[in-house]
Amino acid sequence: MLKIFNRLADVDIRQLMDVYAESIRIAGERDYPDKSENLQILFAEQDLFHYLQRYYNSQGIILAVWELEGRYAAALRLERYSDGYLITALETRLEARGRGFAKALLLNTRE
């Protein structure tokens, strides 16, 4: 099921972080190499959350998620421009990959 969020307060942040888990792990390793794996993940999640807080202060921002059985399977962030939208992120939860959820987001997200 498609869900579209225009406010960060409406998003289940824990579920969103789970969708971004692979990117968060990679960012943590890159940005905090001297920290333990748990701290790398924690700091990278905090960085992403702060980015999202700033991101949602902009106009024309959309976060769409594809939800399956009460869990976010994939997430799509879009930023409006005068000639259309820019995809700023498209991610799928590791265990949900290969099932067409990202494609469903792209095909079903409209104004």
XYZ file of C-alpha atoms in Angstrom:
111
model
C 0.000 0.000 0.000
C 1.278 3.452 -0.944
C 1.610 6.067 1.794
C 2.654 9.656 1.106
C 3.957 11.908 3.863
C 4.282 15.661 3.690
C 5.273 15.988 7.358
C 8.107 14.199 9.114
C 5.993 13.946 12.269
C 3.718 11.471 10.450
C 6.562 9.115 9.499
C 7.498 6.074 11.585
C 11.177 6.977 11.874
C 12.249 3.544 13.165
C 10.698 1.844 10.151
C 12.276 4.386 7.810
C 15.697 3.776 9.359
C 15.168 0.046 8.782
C 14.547 0.717 5.078
C 17.773 2.762 4.946
C 19.751 0.214 7.027
C 22.308 -0.648 4.352
C 23.015 2.993 3.501
C 23.212 3.850 7.192
C 25.747 1.066 7.786
C 27.879 2.253 4.848
C 27.685 5.904 5.961
C 28.603 4.938 9.522
C 31.669 3.016 8.382
C 32.717 5.911 6.147
C 32.009 8.792 8.530
C 32.899 7.200 11.882
C 35.647 4.640 11.190
C 37.123 4.948 14.691
C 33.822 4.011 16.412
C 32.326 0.608 17.179
C 29.805 -0.773 14.675
C 26.903 0.050 17.008
C 28.066 3.653 17.401
C 28.656 3.967 13.660
C 25.034 2.987 13.060
C 23.715 5.208 15.842
C 25.625 8.271 14.631
C 24.698 7.672 10.988
C 21.023 7.304 11.956
C 21.213 10.579 13.882
C 22.835 12.268 10.882
C 20.054 11.000 8.600
C 17.349 12.087 11.026
C 18.816 15.607 11.260
C 19.052 15.744 7.463
C 15.391 14.721 7.195
C 14.405 17.427 9.691
C 16.101 20.053 7.491
C 14.753 18.396 4.327
C 11.154 18.662 5.456
C 11.514 22.391 6.092
C 11.748 22.827 2.313
C 8.757 23.296 0.034
C 7.714 20.619 -2.430
C 9.156 17.676 -0.532
C 7.468 14.284 -0.641
C 8.307 11.055 1.143
C 6.445 8.045 -0.196
C 6.679 4.587 1.314
C 5.352 1.255 0.174
C 3.968 -0.543 3.176
C 3.502 -4.302 3.308
C 1.851 -6.027 6.252
C 2.355 -2.966 8.461
C 6.057 -2.504 7.638
C 7.770 -0.067 5.314
C 9.195 -2.113 2.437
C 10.590 0.768 0.351
C 10.904 4.547 0.523
C 11.113 7.268 -2.115
C 12.083 10.904 -1.474
C 11.162 13.465 -4.103
C 11.996 17.149 -4.402
C 9.881 19.417 -6.593
C 11.483 21.603 -9.260
C 9.819 23.869 -11.806
C 10.054 21.195 -14.506
C 9.217 18.117 -12.411
C 10.637 16.125 -9.525
C 14.112 14.994 -8.580
C 14.454 11.593 -6.930
C 16.718 12.232 -3.959
C 16.501 8.717 -2.517
C 14.972 5.373 -3.424
C 15.669 2.460 -1.105
C 14.201 -0.932 -0.338
C 14.507 -2.901 2.873
C 17.076 -5.672 2.332
C 14.672 -8.568 2.828
C 12.058 -6.949 0.541
C 14.314 -6.511 -2.490
C 13.470 -8.048 -5.829
C 9.721 -7.879 -5.257
C 8.940 -4.689 -7.201
C 8.310 -2.293 -4.304
C 10.604 0.461 -5.618
C 8.973 0.171 -9.037
C 5.543 0.380 -7.402
C 6.601 3.606 -5.687
C 7.838 5.112 -8.937
C 4.719 4.132 -10.870
C 2.177 5.144 -8.219
C 3.583 8.351 -6.744
C 1.759 11.266 -8.296
C 0.548 14.648 -7.176
